[in-house]
């Protein structure tokens, strides 16, 4: 019984998956923050592209 408890305590096979999950969450938060900060400028850029494409189609 003591050996199985000791083996359970020493086993760290799931630690890598948890670390990768934390890294993915951090990258996601950084991406969301950056896109939120650039939100207004992206709306302007895509609005210009949309109007230019509509103008090109109607000509």
PDB file of N, CA and C in Angstrom:
ATOM      1  N   UNK A   1       0.827  -1.190   0.000  1.00  0.00           N
ATOM      2  CA  UNK A   1       0.000   0.000   0.000  1.00  0.00           C
ATOM      3  C   UNK A   1       0.873   1.256   0.000  1.00  0.00           C
ATOM      4  N   UNK A   2       1.897   1.256   0.818  1.00  0.00           N
ATOM      5  CA  UNK A   2       2.799   2.397   0.897  1.00  0.00           C
ATOM      6  C   UNK A   2       3.529   2.604  -0.427  1.00  0.00           C
ATOM      7  N   UNK A   3       3.854   1.513  -1.104  1.00  0.00           N
ATOM      8  CA  UNK A   3       4.547   1.603  -2.397  1.00  0.00           C
ATOM      9  C   UNK A   3       3.650   2.233  -3.456  1.00  0.00           C
ATOM     10  N   UNK A   4       2.388   1.868  -3.482  1.00  0.00           N
ATOM     11  CA  UNK A   4       1.482   2.446  -4.479  1.00  0.00           C
ATOM     12  C   UNK A   4       1.242   3.929  -4.217  1.00  0.00           C
ATOM     13  N   UNK A   5       1.169   4.332  -2.965  1.00  0.00           N
ATOM     14  CA  UNK A   5       1.015   5.751  -2.641  1.00  0.00           C
ATOM     15  C   UNK A   5       2.269   6.518  -3.044  1.00  0.00           C
ATOM     16  N   UNK A   6       3.437   5.925  -2.797  1.00  0.00           N
ATOM     17  CA  UNK A   6       4.693   6.572  -3.169  1.00  0.00           C
ATOM     18  C   UNK A   6       4.796   6.701  -4.689  1.00  0.00           C
ATOM     19  N   UNK A   7       4.400   5.669  -5.429  1.00  0.00           N
ATOM     20  CA  UNK A   7       4.418   5.726  -6.893  1.00  0.00           C
ATOM     21  C   UNK A   7       3.453   6.776  -7.426  1.00  0.00           C
ATOM     22  N   UNK A   8       2.286   6.893  -6.799  1.00  0.00           N
ATOM     23  CA  UNK A   8       1.320   7.906  -7.206  1.00  0.00           C
ATOM     24  C   UNK A   8       1.869   9.307  -6.973  1.00  0.00           C
ATOM     25  N   UNK A   9       2.564   9.510  -5.885  1.00  0.00           N
ATOM     26  CA  UNK A   9       3.132  10.817  -5.558  1.00  0.00           C
ATOM     27  C   UNK A   9       4.267  11.180  -6.512  1.00  0.00           C
ATOM     28  N   UNK A  10       5.058  10.217  -6.905  1.00  0.00           N
ATOM     29  CA  UNK A  10       6.208  10.459  -7.786  1.00  0.00           C
ATOM     30  C   UNK A  10       5.773  10.638  -9.240  1.00  0.00           C
ATOM     31  N   UNK A  11       4.675  10.001  -9.656  1.00  0.00           N
ATOM     32  CA  UNK A  11       4.232  10.039 -11.057  1.00  0.00           C
ATOM     33  C   UNK A  11       3.847  11.462 -11.468  1.00  0.00           C
ATOM     34  N   UNK A  12       4.482  11.960 -12.531  1.00  0.00           N
ATOM     35  CA  UNK A  12       4.180  13.300 -13.039  1.00  0.00           C
ATOM     36  C   UNK A  12       3.838  13.262 -14.530  1.00  0.00           C
ATOM     37  N   UNK A  13       3.202  12.200 -14.969  1.00  0.00           N
ATOM     38  CA  UNK A  13       2.914  12.035 -16.401  1.00  0.00           C
ATOM     39  C   UNK A  13       1.872  13.034 -16.904  1.00  0.00           C
ATOM     40  N   UNK A  14       0.978  13.523 -16.081  1.00  0.00           N
ATOM     41  CA  UNK A  14      -0.029  14.481 -16.521  1.00  0.00           C
ATOM     42  C   UNK A  14       0.419  15.928 -16.453  1.00  0.00           C
ATOM     43  N   UNK A  15       1.585  16.181 -15.889  1.00  0.00           N
ATOM     44  CA  UNK A  15       2.058  17.552 -15.714  1.00  0.00           C
ATOM     45  C   UNK A  15       2.310  18.237 -17.044  1.00  0.00           C
ATOM     46  N   UNK A  16       2.814  17.519 -18.024  1.00  0.00           N
ATOM     47  CA  UNK A  16       3.099  18.125 -19.328  1.00  0.00           C
ATOM     48  C   UNK A  16       1.817  18.594 -20.004  1.00  0.00           C
ATOM     49  N   UNK A  17       0.775  17.800 -19.949  1.00  0.00           N
ATOM     50  CA  UNK A  17      -0.501  18.192 -20.551  1.00  0.00           C
ATOM     51  C   UNK A  17      -1.059  19.438 -19.880  1.00  0.00           C
ATOM     52  N   UNK A  18      -0.925  19.518 -18.571  1.00  0.00           N
ATOM     53  CA  UNK A  18      -1.406  20.696 -17.852  1.00  0.00           C
ATOM     54  C   UNK A  18      -0.599  21.924 -18.249  1.00  0.00           C
ATOM     55  N   UNK A  19       0.707  21.767 -18.378  1.00  0.00           N
ATOM     56  CA  UNK A  19       1.555  22.900 -18.781  1.00  0.00           C
ATOM     57  C   UNK A  19       1.183  23.382 -20.180  1.00  0.00           C
ATOM     58  N   UNK A  20       0.981  22.465 -21.107  1.00  0.00           N
ATOM     59  CA  UNK A  20       0.584  22.862 -22.463  1.00  0.00           C
ATOM     60  C   UNK A  20      -0.777  23.554 -22.455  1.00  0.00           C
ATOM     61  N   UNK A  21      -1.676  23.087 -21.631  1.00  0.00           N
ATOM     62  CA  UNK A  21      -2.981  23.733 -21.513  1.00  0.00           C
ATOM     63  C   UNK A  21      -2.865  25.159 -20.982  1.00  0.00           C
ATOM     64  N   UNK A  22      -1.998  25.354 -19.995  1.00  0.00           N
ATOM     65  CA  UNK A  22      -1.792  26.698 -19.457  1.00  0.00           C
ATOM     66  C   UNK A  22      -1.147  27.624 -20.484  1.00  0.00           C
ATOM     67  N   UNK A  23      -0.203  27.108 -21.267  1.00  0.00           N
ATOM     68  CA  UNK A  23       0.429  27.910 -22.311  1.00  0.00           C
ATOM     69  C   UNK A  23      -0.597  28.292 -23.378  1.00  0.00           C
ATOM     70  N   UNK A  24      -1.444  27.353 -23.788  1.00  0.00           N
ATOM     71  CA  UNK A  24      -2.477  27.641 -24.782  1.00  0.00           C
ATOM     72  C   UNK A  24      -3.458  28.694 -24.260  1.00  0.00           C
ATOM     73  N   UNK A  25      -3.808  28.612 -22.985  1.00  0.00           N
ATOM     74  CA  UNK A  25      -4.717  29.602 -22.399  1.00  0.00           C
ATOM     75  C   UNK A  25      -4.061  30.980 -22.381  1.00  0.00           C
ATOM     76  N   UNK A  26      -2.780  31.048 -22.052  1.00  0.00           N
ATOM     77  CA  UNK A  26      -2.069  32.325 -22.023  1.00  0.00           C
ATOM     78  C   UNK A  26      -1.981  32.934 -23.418  1.00  0.00           C
ATOM     79  N   UNK A  27      -1.700  32.118 -24.427  1.00  0.00           N
ATOM     80  CA  UNK A  27      -1.637  32.616 -25.800  1.00  0.00           C
ATOM     81  C   UNK A  27      -3.011  33.109 -26.250  1.00  0.00           C
ATOM     82  N   UNK A  28      -4.057  32.399 -25.877  1.00  0.00           N
ATOM     83  CA  UNK A  28      -5.415  32.821 -26.235  1.00  0.00           C
ATOM     84  C   UNK A  28      -5.777  34.159 -25.601  1.00  0.00           C
ATOM     85  N   UNK A  29      -5.428  34.330 -24.347  1.00  0.00           N
ATOM     86  CA  UNK A  29      -5.718  35.596 -23.666  1.00  0.00           C
ATOM     87  C   UNK A  29      -4.943  36.734 -24.323  1.00  0.00           C
ATOM     88  N   UNK A  30      -3.686  36.485 -24.686  1.00  0.00           N
ATOM     89  CA  UNK A  30      -2.885  37.521 -25.342  1.00  0.00           C
ATOM     90  C   UNK A  30      -3.480  37.878 -26.700  1.00  0.00           C
ATOM     91  N   UNK A  31      -3.928  36.886 -27.468  1.00  0.00           N
ATOM     92  CA  UNK A  31      -4.523  37.151 -28.780  1.00  0.00           C
ATOM     93  C   UNK A  31      -5.821  37.936 -28.645  1.00  0.00           C
ATOM     94  N   UNK A  32      -6.654  37.568 -27.695  1.00  0.00           N
ATOM     95  CA  UNK A  32      -7.916  38.277 -27.489  1.00  0.00           C
ATOM     96  C   UNK A  32      -7.651  39.716 -27.077  1.00  0.00           C
ATOM     97  N   UNK A  33      -6.675  39.915 -26.209  1.00  0.00           N
ATOM     98  CA  UNK A  33      -6.333  41.267 -25.770  1.00  0.00           C
ATOM     99  C   UNK A  33      -5.833  42.113 -26.928  1.00  0.00           C
ATOM    100  N   UNK A  34      -4.968  41.541 -27.753  1.00  0.00           N
ATOM    101  CA  UNK A  34      -4.425  42.285 -28.891  1.00  0.00           C
ATOM    102  C   UNK A  34      -5.517  42.615 -29.909  1.00  0.00           C
ATOM    103  N   UNK A  35      -6.384  41.665 -30.202  1.00  0.00           N
ATOM    104  CA  UNK A  35      -7.451  41.917 -31.172  1.00  0.00           C
ATOM    105  C   UNK A  35      -8.474  42.915 -30.642  1.00  0.00           C
ATOM    106  N   UNK A  36      -8.715  42.894 -29.343  1.00  0.00           N
ATOM    107  CA  UNK A  36      -9.623  43.868 -28.754  1.00  0.00           C
ATOM    108  C   UNK A  36      -9.033  45.272 -28.845  1.00  0.00           C
ATOM    109  N   UNK A  37      -7.735  45.383 -28.610  1.00  0.00           N
ATOM    110  CA  UNK A  37      -7.076  46.680 -28.694  1.00  0.00           C
ATOM    111  C   UNK A  37      -7.076  47.220 -30.117  1.00  0.00           C
ATOM    112  N   UNK A  38      -6.999  46.335 -31.095  1.00  0.00           N
ATOM    113  CA  UNK A  38      -6.978  46.756 -32.498  1.00  0.00           C
ATOM    114  C   UNK A  38      -8.360  46.761 -33.127  1.00  0.00           C
ATOM    115  N   UNK A  39      -9.401  46.538 -32.349  1.00  0.00           N
ATOM    116  CA  UNK A  39     -10.755  46.371 -32.861  1.00  0.00           C
ATOM    117  C   UNK A  39     -11.242  47.502 -33.741  1.00  0.00           C
ATOM    118  N   UNK A  40     -11.106  48.741 -33.290  1.00  0.00           N
ATOM    119  CA  UNK A  40     -11.621  49.877 -34.062  1.00  0.00           C
ATOM    120  C   UNK A  40     -10.879  50.033 -35.388  1.00  0.00           C
ATOM    121  N   UNK A  41      -9.569  49.868 -35.355  1.00  0.00           N
ATOM    122  CA  UNK A  41      -8.814  50.018 -36.602  1.00  0.00           C
ATOM    123  C   UNK A  41      -9.134  48.886 -37.578  1.00  0.00           C
ATOM    124  N   UNK A  42      -9.412  47.684 -37.067  1.00  0.00           N
ATOM    125  CA  UNK A  42      -9.785  46.582 -37.945  1.00  0.00           C
ATOM    126  C   UNK A  42     -11.141  46.833 -38.599  1.00  0.00           C
ATOM    127  N   UNK A  43     -12.063  47.421 -37.860  1.00  0.00           N
ATOM    128  CA  UNK A  43     -13.375  47.742 -38.423  1.00  0.00           C
ATOM    129  C   UNK A  43     -13.213  48.738 -39.565  1.00  0.00           C
ATOM    130  N   UNK A  44     -12.361  49.736 -39.384  1.00  0.00           N
ATOM    131  CA  UNK A  44     -12.126  50.739 -40.426  1.00  0.00           C
ATOM    132  C   UNK A  44     -11.484  50.091 -41.645  1.00  0.00           C
ATOM    133  N   UNK A  45     -10.490  49.258 -41.428  1.00  0.00           N
ATOM    134  CA  UNK A  45      -9.786  48.616 -42.547  1.00  0.00           C
ATOM    135  C   UNK A  45     -10.738  47.722 -43.333  1.00  0.00           C
ATOM    136  N   UNK A  46     -11.502  46.878 -42.640  1.00  0.00           N
ATOM    137  CA  UNK A  46     -12.416  45.987 -43.348  1.00  0.00           C
ATOM    138  C   UNK A  46     -13.555  46.766 -44.008  1.00  0.00           C
ATOM    139  N   UNK A  47     -13.952  47.890 -43.443  1.00  0.00           N
ATOM    140  CA  UNK A  47     -14.959  48.736 -44.091  1.00  0.00           C
ATOM    141  C   UNK A  47     -14.446  49.303 -45.398  1.00  0.00           C
ATOM    142  N   UNK A  48     -13.178  49.756 -45.400  1.00  0.00           N
ATOM    143  CA  UNK A  48     -12.579  50.258 -46.641  1.00  0.00           C
ATOM    144  C   UNK A  48     -12.469  49.174 -47.693  1.00  0.00           C
ATOM    145  N   UNK A  49     -12.012  48.008 -47.270  1.00  0.00           N
ATOM    146  CA  UNK A  49     -11.878  46.893 -48.216  1.00  0.00           C
ATOM    147  C   UNK A  49     -13.236  46.525 -48.789  1.00  0.00           C
ATOM    148  N   UNK A  50     -14.250  46.486 -47.945  1.00  0.00           N
ATOM    149  CA  UNK A  50     -15.586  46.146 -48.411  1.00  0.00           C
ATOM    150  C   UNK A  50     -16.115  47.172 -49.412  1.00  0.00           C
ATOM    151  N   UNK A  51     -15.928  48.446 -49.117  1.00  0.00           N
ATOM    152  CA  UNK A  51     -16.424  49.469 -50.042  1.00  0.00           C
ATOM    153  C   UNK A  51     -15.658  49.453 -51.353  1.00  0.00           C
ATOM    154  N   UNK A  52     -14.361  49.201 -51.297  1.00  0.00           N
ATOM    155  CA  UNK A  52     -13.571  49.124 -52.536  1.00  0.00           C
ATOM    156  C   UNK A  52     -14.000  47.927 -53.379  1.00  0.00           C
ATOM    157  N   UNK A  53     -14.279  46.814 -52.727  1.00  0.00           N
ATOM    158  CA  UNK A  53     -14.704  45.615 -53.469  1.00  0.00           C
ATOM    159  C   UNK A  53     -16.084  45.832 -54.068  1.00  0.00           C
ATOM    160  N   UNK A  54     -16.973  46.487 -53.347  1.00  0.00           N
ATOM    161  CA  UNK A  54     -18.303  46.764 -53.895  1.00  0.00           C
ATOM    162  C   UNK A  54     -18.194  47.727 -55.082  1.00  0.00           C
ATOM    163  N   UNK A  55     -17.305  48.692 -54.991  1.00  0.00           N
ATOM    164  CA  UNK A  55     -17.094  49.611 -56.100  1.00  0.00           C
ATOM    165  C   UNK A  55     -16.514  48.923 -57.315  1.00  0.00           C
ATOM    166  N   UNK A  56     -15.643  47.941 -57.092  1.00  0.00           N
ATOM    167  CA  UNK A  56     -15.037  47.212 -58.203  1.00  0.00           C
ATOM    168  C   UNK A  56     -16.045  46.305 -58.894  1.00  0.00           C
ATOM    169  N   UNK A  57     -16.985  45.789 -58.156  1.00  0.00           N
ATOM    170  CA  UNK A  57     -17.986  44.874 -58.722  1.00  0.00           C
ATOM    171  C   UNK A  57     -18.994  45.664 -59.562  1.00  0.00           C
ATOM    172  N   UNK A  58     -19.383  46.840 -59.136  1.00  0.00           N
ATOM    173  CA  UNK A  58     -20.406  47.578 -59.837  1.00  0.00           C
ATOM    174  C   UNK A  58     -19.888  48.277 -61.076  1.00  0.00           C
ATOM    175  N   UNK A  59     -18.582  48.374 -61.259  1.00  0.00           N
ATOM    176  CA  UNK A  59     -18.037  49.076 -62.430  1.00  0.00           C
ATOM    177  C   UNK A  59     -18.080  48.231 -63.644  1.00  0.00           C
TER     178      UNK A  59
END
